[in-house]
PDB file of C-alpha atoms and ligand atoms in Angstrom:
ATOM      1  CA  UNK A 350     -88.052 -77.174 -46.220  1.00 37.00           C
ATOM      2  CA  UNK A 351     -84.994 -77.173 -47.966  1.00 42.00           C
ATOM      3  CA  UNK A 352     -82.531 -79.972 -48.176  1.00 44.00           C
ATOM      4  CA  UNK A 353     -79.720 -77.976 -47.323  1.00 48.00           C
ATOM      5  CA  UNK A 354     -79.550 -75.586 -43.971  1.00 46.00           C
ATOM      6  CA  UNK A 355     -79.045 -71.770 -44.076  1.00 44.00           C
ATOM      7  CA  UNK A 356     -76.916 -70.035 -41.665  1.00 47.00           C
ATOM      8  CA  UNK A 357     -77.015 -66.765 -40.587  1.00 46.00           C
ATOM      9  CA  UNK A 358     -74.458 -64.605 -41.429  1.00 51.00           C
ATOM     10  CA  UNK A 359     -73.035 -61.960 -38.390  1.00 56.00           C
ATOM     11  CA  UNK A 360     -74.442 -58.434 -38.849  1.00 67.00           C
ATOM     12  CA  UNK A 361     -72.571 -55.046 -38.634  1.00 70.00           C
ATOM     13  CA  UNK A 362     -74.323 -52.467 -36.746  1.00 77.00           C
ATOM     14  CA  UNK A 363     -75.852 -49.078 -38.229  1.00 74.00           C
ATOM     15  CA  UNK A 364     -73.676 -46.990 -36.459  1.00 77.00           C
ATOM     16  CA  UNK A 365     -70.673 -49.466 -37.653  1.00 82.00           C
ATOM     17  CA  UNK A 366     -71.776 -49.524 -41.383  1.00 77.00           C
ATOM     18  CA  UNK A 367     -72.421 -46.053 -41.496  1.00 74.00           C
ATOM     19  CA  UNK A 368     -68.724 -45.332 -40.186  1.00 79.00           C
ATOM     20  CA  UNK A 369     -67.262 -48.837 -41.684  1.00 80.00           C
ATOM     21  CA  UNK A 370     -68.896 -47.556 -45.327  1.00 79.00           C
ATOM     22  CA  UNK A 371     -69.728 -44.262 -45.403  1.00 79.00           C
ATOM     23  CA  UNK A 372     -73.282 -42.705 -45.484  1.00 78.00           C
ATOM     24  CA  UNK A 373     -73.712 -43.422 -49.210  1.00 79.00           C
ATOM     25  CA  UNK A 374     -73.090 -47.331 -49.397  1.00 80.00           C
ATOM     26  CA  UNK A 375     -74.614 -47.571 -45.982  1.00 81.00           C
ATOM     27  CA  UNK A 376     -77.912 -46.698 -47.542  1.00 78.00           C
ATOM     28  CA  UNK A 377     -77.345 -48.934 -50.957  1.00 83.00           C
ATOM     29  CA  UNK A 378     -76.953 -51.901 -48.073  1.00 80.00           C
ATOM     30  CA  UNK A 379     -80.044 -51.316 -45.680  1.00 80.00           C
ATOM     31  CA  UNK A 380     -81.832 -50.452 -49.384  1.00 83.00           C
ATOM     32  CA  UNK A 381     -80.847 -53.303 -51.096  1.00 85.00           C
ATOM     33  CA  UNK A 382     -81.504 -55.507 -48.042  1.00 84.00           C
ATOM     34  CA  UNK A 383     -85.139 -54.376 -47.462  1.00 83.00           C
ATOM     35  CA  UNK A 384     -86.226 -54.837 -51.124  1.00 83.00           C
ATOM     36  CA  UNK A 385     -84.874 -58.243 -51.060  1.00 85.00           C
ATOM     37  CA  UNK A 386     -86.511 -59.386 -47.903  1.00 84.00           C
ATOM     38  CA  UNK A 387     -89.761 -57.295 -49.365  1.00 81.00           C
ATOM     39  CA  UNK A 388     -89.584 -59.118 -52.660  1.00 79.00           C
ATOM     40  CA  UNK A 389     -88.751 -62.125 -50.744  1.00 82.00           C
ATOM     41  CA  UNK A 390     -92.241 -61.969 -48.765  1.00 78.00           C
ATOM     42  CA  UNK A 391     -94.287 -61.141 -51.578  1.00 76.00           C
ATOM     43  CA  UNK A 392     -92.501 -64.352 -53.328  1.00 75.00           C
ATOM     44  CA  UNK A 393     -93.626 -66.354 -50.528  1.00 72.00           C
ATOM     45  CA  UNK A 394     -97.014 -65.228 -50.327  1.00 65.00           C
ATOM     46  CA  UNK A 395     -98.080 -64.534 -54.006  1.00 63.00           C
ATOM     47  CA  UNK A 396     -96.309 -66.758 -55.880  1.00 63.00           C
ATOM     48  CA  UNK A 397     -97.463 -70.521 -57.313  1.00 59.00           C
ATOM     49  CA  UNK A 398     -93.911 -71.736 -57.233  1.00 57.00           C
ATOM     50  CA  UNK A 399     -94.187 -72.269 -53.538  1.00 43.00           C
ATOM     51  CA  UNK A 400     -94.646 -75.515 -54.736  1.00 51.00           C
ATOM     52  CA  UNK A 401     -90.532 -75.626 -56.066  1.00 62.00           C
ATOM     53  CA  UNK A 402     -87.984 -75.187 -52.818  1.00 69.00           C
ATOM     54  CA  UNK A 403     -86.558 -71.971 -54.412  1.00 72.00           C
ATOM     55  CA  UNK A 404     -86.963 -70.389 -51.068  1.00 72.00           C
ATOM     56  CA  UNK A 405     -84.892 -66.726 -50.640  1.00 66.00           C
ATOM     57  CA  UNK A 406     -82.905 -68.339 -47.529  1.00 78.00           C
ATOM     58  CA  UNK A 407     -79.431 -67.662 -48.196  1.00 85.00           C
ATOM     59  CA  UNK A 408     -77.156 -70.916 -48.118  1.00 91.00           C
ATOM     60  CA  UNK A 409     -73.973 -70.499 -47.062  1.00 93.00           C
ATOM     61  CA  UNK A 410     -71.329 -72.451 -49.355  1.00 95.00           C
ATOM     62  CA  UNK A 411     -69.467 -73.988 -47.052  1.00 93.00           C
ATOM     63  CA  UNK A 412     -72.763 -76.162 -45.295  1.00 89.00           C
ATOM     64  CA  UNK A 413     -72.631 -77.699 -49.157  1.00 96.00           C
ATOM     65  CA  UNK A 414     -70.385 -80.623 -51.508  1.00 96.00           C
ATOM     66  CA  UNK A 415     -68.298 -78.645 -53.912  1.00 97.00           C
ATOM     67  CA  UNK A 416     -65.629 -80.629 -56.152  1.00 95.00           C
ATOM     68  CA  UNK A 417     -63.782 -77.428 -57.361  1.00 94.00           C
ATOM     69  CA  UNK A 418     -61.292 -75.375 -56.345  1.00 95.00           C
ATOM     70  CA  UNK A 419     -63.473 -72.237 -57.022  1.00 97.00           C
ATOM     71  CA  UNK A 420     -65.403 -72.479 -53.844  1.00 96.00           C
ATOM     72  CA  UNK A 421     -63.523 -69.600 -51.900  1.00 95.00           C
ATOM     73  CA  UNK A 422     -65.169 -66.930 -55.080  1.00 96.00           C
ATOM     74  CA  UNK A 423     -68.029 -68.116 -55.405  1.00 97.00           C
ATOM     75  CA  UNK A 424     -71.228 -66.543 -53.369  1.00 97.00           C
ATOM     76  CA  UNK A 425     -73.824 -67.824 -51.218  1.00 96.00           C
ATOM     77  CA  UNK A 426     -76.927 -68.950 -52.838  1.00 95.00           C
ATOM     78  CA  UNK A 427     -79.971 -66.630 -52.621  1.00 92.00           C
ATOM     79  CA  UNK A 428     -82.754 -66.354 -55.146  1.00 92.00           C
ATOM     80  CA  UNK A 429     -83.270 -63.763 -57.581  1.00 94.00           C
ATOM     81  CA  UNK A 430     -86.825 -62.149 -56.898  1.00 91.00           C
ATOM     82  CA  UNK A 431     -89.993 -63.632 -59.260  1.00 90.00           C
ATOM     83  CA  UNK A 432     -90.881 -60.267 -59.912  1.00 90.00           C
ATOM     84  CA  UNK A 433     -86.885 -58.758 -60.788  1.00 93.00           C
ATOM     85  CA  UNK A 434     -86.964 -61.796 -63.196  1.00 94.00           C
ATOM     86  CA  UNK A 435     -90.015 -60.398 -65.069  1.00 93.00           C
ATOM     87  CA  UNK A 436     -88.131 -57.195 -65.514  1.00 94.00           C
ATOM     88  CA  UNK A 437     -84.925 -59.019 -66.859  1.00 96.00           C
ATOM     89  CA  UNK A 438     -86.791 -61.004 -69.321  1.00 96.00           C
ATOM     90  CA  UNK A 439     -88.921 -57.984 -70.515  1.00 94.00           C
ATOM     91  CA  UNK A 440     -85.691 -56.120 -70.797  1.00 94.00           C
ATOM     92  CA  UNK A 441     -84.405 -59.102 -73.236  1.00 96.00           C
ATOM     93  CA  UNK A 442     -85.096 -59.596 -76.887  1.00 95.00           C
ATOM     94  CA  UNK A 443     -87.308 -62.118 -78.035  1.00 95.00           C
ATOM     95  CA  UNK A 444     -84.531 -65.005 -78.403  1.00 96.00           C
ATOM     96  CA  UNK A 445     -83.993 -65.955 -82.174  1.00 95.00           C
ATOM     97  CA  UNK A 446     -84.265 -69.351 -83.186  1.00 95.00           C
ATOM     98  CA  UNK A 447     -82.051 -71.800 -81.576  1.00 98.00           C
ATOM     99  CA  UNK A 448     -81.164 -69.796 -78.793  1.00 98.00           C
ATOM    100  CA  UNK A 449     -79.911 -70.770 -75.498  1.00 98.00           C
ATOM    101  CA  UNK A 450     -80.453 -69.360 -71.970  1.00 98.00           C
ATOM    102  CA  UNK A 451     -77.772 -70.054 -69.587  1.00 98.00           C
ATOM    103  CA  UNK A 452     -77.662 -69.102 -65.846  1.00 98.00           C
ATOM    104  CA  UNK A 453     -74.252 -69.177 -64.194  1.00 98.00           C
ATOM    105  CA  UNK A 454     -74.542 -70.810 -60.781  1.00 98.00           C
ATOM    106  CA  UNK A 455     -78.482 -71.535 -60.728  1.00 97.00           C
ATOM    107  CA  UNK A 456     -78.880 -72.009 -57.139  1.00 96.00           C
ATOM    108  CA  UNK A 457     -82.203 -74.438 -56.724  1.00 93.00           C
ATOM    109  CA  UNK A 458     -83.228 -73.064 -60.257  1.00 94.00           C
ATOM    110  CA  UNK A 459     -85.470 -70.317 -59.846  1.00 93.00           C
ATOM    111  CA  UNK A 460     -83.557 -68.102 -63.299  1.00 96.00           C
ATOM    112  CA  UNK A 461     -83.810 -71.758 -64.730  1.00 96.00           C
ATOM    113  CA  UNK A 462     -87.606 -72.366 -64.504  1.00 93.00           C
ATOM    114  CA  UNK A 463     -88.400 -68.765 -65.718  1.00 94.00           C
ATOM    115  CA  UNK A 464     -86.511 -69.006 -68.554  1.00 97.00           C
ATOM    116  CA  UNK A 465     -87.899 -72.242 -69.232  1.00 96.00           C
ATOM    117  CA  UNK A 466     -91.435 -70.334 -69.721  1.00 94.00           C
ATOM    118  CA  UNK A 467     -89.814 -67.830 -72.501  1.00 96.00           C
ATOM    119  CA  UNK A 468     -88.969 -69.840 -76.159  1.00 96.00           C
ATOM    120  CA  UNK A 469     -85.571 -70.635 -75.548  1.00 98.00           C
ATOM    121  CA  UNK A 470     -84.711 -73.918 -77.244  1.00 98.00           C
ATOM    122  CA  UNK A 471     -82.523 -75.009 -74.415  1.00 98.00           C
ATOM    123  CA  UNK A 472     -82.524 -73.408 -70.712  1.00 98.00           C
ATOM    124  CA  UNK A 473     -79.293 -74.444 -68.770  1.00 98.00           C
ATOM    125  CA  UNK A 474     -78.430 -73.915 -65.073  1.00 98.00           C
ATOM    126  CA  UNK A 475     -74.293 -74.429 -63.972  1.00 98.00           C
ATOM    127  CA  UNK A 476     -74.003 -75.043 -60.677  1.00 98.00           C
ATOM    128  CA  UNK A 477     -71.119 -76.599 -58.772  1.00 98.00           C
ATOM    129  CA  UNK A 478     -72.656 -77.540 -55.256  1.00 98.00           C
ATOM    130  CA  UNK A 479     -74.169 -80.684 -55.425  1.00 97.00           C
ATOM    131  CA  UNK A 480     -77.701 -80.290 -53.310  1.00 95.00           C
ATOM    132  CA  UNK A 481     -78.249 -77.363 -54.542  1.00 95.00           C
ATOM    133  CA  UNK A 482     -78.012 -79.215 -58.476  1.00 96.00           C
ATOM    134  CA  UNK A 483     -79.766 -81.648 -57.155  1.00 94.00           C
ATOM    135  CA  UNK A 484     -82.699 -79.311 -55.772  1.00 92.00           C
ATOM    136  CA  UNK A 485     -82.730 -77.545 -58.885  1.00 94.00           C
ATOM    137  CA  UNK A 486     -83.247 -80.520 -61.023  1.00 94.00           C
ATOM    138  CA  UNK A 487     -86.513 -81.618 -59.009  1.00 91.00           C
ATOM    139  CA  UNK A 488     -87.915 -78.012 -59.149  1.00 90.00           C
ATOM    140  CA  UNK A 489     -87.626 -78.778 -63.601  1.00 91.00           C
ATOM    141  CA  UNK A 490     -88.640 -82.408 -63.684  1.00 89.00           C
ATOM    142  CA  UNK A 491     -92.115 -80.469 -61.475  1.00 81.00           C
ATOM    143  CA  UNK A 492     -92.817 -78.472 -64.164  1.00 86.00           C
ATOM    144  CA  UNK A 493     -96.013 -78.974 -66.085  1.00 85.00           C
ATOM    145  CA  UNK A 494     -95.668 -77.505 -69.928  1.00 88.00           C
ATOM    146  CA  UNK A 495     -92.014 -75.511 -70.434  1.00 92.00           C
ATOM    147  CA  UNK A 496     -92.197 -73.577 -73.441  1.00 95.00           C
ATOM    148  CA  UNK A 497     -88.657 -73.987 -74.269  1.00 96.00           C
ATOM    149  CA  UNK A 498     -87.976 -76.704 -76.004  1.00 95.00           C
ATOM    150  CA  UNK A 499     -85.221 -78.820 -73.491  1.00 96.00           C
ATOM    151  CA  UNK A 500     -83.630 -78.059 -70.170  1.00 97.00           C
ATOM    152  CA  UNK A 501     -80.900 -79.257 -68.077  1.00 96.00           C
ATOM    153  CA  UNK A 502     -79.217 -78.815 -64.928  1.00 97.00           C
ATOM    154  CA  UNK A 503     -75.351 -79.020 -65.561  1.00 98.00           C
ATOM    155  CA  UNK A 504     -73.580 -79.905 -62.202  1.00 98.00           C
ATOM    156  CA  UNK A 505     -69.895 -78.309 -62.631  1.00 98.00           C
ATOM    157  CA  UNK A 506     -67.751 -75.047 -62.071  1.00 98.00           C
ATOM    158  CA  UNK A 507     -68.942 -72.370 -64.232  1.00 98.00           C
ATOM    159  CA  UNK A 508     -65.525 -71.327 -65.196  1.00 97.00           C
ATOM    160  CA  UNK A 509     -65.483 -74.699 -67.521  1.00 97.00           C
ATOM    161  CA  UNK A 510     -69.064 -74.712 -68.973  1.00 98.00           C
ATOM    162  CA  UNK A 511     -68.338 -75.113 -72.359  1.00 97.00           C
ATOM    163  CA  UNK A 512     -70.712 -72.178 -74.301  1.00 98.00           C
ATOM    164  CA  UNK A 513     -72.805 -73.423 -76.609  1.00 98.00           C
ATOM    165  CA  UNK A 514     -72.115 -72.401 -80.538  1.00 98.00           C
ATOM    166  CA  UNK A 515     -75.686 -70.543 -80.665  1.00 98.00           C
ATOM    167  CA  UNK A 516     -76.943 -67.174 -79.994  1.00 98.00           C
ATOM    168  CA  UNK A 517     -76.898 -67.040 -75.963  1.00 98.00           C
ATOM    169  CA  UNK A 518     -78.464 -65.180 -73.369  1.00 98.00           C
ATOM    170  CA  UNK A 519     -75.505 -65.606 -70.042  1.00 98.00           C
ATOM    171  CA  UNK A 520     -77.682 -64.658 -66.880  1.00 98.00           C
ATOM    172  CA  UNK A 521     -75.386 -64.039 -63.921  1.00 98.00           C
ATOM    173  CA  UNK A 522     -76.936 -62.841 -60.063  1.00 98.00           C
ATOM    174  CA  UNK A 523     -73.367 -62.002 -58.914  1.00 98.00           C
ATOM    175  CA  UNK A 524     -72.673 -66.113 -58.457  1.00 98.00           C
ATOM    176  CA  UNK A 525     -68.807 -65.528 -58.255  1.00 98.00           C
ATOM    177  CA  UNK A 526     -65.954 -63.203 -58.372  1.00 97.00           C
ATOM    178  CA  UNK A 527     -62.313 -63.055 -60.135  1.00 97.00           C
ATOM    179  CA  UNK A 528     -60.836 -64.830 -61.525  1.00 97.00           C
ATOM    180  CA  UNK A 529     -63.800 -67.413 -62.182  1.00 98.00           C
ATOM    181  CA  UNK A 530     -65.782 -64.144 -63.413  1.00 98.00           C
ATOM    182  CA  UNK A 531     -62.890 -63.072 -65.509  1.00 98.00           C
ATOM    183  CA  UNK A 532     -62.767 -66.822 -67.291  1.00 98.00           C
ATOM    184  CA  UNK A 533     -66.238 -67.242 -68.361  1.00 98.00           C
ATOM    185  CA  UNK A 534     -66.044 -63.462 -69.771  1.00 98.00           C
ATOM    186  CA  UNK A 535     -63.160 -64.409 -71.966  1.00 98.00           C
ATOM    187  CA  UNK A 536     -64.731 -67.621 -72.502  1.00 98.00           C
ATOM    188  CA  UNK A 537     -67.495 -66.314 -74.074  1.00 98.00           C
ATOM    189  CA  UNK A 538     -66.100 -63.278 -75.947  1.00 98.00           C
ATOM    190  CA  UNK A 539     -63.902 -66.499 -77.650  1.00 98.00           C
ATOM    191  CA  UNK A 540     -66.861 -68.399 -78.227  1.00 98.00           C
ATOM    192  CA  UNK A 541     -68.106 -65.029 -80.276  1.00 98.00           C
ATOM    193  CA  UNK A 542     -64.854 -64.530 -81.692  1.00 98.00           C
ATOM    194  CA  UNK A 543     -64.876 -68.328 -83.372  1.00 98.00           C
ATOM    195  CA  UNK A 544     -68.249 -67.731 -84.760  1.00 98.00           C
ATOM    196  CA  UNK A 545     -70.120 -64.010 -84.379  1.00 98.00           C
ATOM    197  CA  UNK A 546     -73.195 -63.860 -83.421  1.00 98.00           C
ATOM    198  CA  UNK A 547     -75.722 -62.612 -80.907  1.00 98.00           C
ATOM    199  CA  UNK A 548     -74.501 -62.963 -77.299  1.00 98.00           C
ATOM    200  CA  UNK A 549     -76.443 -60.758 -74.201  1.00 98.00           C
ATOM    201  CA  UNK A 550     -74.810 -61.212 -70.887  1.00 98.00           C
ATOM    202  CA  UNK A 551     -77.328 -59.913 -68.546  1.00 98.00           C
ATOM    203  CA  UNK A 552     -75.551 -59.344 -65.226  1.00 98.00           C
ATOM    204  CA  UNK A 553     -77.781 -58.754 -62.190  1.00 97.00           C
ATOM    205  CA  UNK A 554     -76.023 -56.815 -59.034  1.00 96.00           C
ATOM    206  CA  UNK A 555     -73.033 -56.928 -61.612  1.00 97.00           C
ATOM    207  CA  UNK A 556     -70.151 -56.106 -58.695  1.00 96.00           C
ATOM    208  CA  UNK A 557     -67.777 -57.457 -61.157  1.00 98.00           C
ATOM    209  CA  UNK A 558     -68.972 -55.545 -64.769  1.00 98.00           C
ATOM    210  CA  UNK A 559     -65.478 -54.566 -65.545  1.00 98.00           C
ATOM    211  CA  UNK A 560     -64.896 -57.746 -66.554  1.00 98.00           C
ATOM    212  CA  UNK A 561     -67.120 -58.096 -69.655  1.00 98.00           C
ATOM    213  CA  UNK A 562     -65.807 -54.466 -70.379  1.00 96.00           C
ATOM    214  CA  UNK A 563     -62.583 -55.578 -70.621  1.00 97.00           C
ATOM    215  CA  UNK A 564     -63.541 -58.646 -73.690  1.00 98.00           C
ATOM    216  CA  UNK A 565     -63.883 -58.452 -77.242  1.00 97.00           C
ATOM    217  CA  UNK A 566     -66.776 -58.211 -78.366  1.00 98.00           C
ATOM    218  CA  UNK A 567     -69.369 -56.915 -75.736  1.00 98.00           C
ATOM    219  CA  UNK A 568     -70.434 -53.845 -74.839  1.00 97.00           C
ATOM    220  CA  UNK A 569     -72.584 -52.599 -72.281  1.00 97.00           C
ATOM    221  CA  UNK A 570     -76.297 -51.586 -73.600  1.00 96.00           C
ATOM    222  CA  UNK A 571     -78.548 -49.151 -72.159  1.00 93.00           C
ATOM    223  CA  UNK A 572     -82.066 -51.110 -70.792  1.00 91.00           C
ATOM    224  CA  UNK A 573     -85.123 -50.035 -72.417  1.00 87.00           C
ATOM    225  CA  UNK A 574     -86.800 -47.284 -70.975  1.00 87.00           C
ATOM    226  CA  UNK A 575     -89.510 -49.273 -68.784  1.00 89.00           C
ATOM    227  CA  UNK A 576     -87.404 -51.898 -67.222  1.00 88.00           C
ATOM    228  CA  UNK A 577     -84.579 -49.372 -66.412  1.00 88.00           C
ATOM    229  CA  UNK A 578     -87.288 -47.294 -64.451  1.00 91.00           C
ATOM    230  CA  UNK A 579     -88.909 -50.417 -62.748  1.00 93.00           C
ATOM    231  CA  UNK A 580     -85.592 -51.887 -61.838  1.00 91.00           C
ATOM    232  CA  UNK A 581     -84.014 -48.513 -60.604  1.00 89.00           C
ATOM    233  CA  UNK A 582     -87.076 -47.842 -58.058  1.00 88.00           C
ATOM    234  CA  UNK A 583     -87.658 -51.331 -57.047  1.00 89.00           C
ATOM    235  CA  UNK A 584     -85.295 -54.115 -57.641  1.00 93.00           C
ATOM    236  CA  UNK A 585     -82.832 -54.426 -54.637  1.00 93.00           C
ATOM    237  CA  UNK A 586     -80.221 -54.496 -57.466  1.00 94.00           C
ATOM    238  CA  UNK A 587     -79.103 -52.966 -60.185  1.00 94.00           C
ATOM    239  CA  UNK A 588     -79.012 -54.772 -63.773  1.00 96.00           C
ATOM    240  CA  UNK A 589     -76.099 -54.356 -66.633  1.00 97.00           C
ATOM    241  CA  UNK A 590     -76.644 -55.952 -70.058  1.00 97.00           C
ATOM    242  CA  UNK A 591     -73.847 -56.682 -72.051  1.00 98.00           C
ATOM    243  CA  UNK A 592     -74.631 -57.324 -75.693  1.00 98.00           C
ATOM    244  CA  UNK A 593     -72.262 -58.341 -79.486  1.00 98.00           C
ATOM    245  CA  UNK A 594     -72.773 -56.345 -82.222  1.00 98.00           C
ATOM    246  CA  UNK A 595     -74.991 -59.092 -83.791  1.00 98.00           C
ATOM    247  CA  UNK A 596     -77.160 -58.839 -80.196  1.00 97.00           C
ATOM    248  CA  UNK A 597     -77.168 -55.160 -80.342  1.00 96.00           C
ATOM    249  CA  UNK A 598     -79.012 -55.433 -83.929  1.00 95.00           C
ATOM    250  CA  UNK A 599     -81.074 -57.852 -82.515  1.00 95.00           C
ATOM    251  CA  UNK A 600     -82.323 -55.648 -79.759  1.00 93.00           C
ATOM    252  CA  UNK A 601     -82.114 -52.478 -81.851  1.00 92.00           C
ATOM    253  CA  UNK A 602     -84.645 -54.066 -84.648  1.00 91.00           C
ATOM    254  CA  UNK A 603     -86.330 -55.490 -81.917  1.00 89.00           C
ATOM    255  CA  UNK A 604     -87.088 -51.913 -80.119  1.00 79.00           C
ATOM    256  CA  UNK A 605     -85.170 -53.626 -76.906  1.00 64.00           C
ATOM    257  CA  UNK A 606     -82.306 -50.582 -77.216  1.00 60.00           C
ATOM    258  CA  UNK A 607     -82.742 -47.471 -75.824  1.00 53.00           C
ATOM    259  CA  UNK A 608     -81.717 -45.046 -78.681  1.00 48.00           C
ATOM    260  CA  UNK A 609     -79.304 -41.687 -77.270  1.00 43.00           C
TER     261      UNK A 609
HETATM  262  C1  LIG B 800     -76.457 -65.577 -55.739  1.00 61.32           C
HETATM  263  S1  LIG B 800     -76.780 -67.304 -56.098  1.00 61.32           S
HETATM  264  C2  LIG B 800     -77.733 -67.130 -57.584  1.00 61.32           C
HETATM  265  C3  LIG B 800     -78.792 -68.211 -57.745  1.00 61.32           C
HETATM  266  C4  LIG B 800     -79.631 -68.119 -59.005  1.00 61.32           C
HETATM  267  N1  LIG B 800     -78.861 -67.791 -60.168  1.00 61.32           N
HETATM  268  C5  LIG B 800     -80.723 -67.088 -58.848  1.00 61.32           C
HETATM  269  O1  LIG B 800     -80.523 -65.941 -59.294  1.00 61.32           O
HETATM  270  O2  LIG B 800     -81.794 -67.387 -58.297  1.00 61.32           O
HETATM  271  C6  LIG B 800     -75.159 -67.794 -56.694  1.00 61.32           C
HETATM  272  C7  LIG B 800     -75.044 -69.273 -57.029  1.00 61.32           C
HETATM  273  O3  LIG B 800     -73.827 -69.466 -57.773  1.00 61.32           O
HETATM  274  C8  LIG B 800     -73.259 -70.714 -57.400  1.00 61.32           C
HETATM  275  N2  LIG B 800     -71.820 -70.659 -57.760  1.00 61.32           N
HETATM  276  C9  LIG B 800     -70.861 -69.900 -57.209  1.00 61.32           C
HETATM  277  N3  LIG B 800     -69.675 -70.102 -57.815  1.00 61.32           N
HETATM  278  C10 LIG B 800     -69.889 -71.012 -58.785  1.00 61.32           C
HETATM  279  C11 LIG B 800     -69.051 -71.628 -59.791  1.00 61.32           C
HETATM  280  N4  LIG B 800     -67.735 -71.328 -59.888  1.00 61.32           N
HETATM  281  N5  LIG B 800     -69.610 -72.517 -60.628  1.00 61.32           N
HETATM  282  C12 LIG B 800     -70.928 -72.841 -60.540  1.00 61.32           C
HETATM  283  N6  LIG B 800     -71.775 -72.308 -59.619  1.00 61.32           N
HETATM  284  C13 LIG B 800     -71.259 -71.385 -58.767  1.00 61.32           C
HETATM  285  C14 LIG B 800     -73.529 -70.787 -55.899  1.00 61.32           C
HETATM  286  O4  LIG B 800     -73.446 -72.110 -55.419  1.00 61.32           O
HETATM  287  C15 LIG B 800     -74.943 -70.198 -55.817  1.00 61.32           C
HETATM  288  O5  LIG B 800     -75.917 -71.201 -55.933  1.00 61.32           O
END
């Protein structure tokens, strides 16, 4: 059961959508919606994290202890799905040496305690609302053997995480909007700008892209062929990957960039 309670949010109608939306983001909705809640039943049937309270109930933000004023942008909690994560890590490089995974606003952890079985030397999750932080760091003290090297939970507003000086893989599952999206986008591209080197944002359901388009430094990669087709058929969202110069060599040398 989880620690903090889920309430449901009110639903439009078909008939409403379709007229609210028009026919075309009417079906991207009731799309999106089913994969998640298919994903979200194969996640609680198939996979051996039941044992971590990563459940895919949403939790609404305001049920939850926030000390920041960035409450009103940021979004509900709700899981990315086990197997979408498989698809963003295959679609990553194999993280050079001292490299550090970051998810912005990890929720109970789920991003956290997948990176944690690729070789990242650190795995951090930001999240500002306190259960939820706390959730997440019981579902990492449960884990048996991590194969990166350390991980923390870091309780706080993502907008003032300060990025670490190595190469860094940012995962974000649409956690917030502007402006908190448009400070840790120039956050990092300063970070990169102090000392170059290979930074991949990898943005999933990235409703708020233009933001890293709009930095120095990053620029949005094409996903290799394989994990563009799997996540175009069957992830209830879509993925962008941002990527420096120094990431885009990475990826390129690495096979990880789809060539024109
Ligand atoms: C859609 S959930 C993503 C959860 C997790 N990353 C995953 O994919 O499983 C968004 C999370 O971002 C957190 N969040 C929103 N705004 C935030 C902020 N400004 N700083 C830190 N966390 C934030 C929310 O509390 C929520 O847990």
């Amino acid at each position: 059961m989880s620690a903090v309670s889920a309430r449901p949010t009110p639903r439009l109608t078909l008939a409403n959508r379709v007229q609210h939306d028009g026919i075309a983001r009417a079906w991207t909705h009731y799309r999106t919606v089913s994969l998640h809640h298919a994903w979200s039943a194969v996640d609680r049937r198939f996979h051996p994290s039941a044992r971590n309270d990563t459940t895919a109930e949403k939790v609404e933000l305001d049920g939850v202890t926030i000390a920041s004023p960035n409450r009103a942008t940021g979004v509900h909690y709700l899981p990315t799905p086990w197997r979408v994560l498989d698809w963003v890590h295959a679609a990553l490089p194999v993280p050079p040496p001292g490299s550090t995974f970051v998810d912005y606003g990890c929720g109970k952890g789920r991003v956290v305690l997948s990176a944690a079985e690729q070789p990242y030397h650190r795995v951090v999750g930001v999240e500002f609302a306190a259960e939820l932080a706390a959730l997440a760091r019981g579902n990492v003290s449960d884990l048996p053997s991590p194969v990166a090297g350390s991980i923390d939970i870091h309780e706080g507003d993502a907008a003032a995480f300060a990025i670490p000086g190595t190469p860094v893989v940012a995962f974000l599952f649409n956690p917030f909007g502007p402006p908190v999206i448009e400070r840790v986008a120039a956050s990092l591209s300063r970070s990169w700008r102090r000392s170059p080197r290979s930074i991949i944002v990898a943005y999933l359901n990235p409703l708020h892209e233009s933001a890293f388009a709009a930095v120095d430094g990053f620029s949005k990669v094409d996903l290799p062929l394989t994990s563009a087709a799997k996540i175009r058929l069957l992830s209830p969202y879509r993925l962008a990957i941002y990527a420096t110069p120094e990431a885009r060599a990475l990826m390129a040398a690495q096979k990880k960039l789809r060539r024109p």
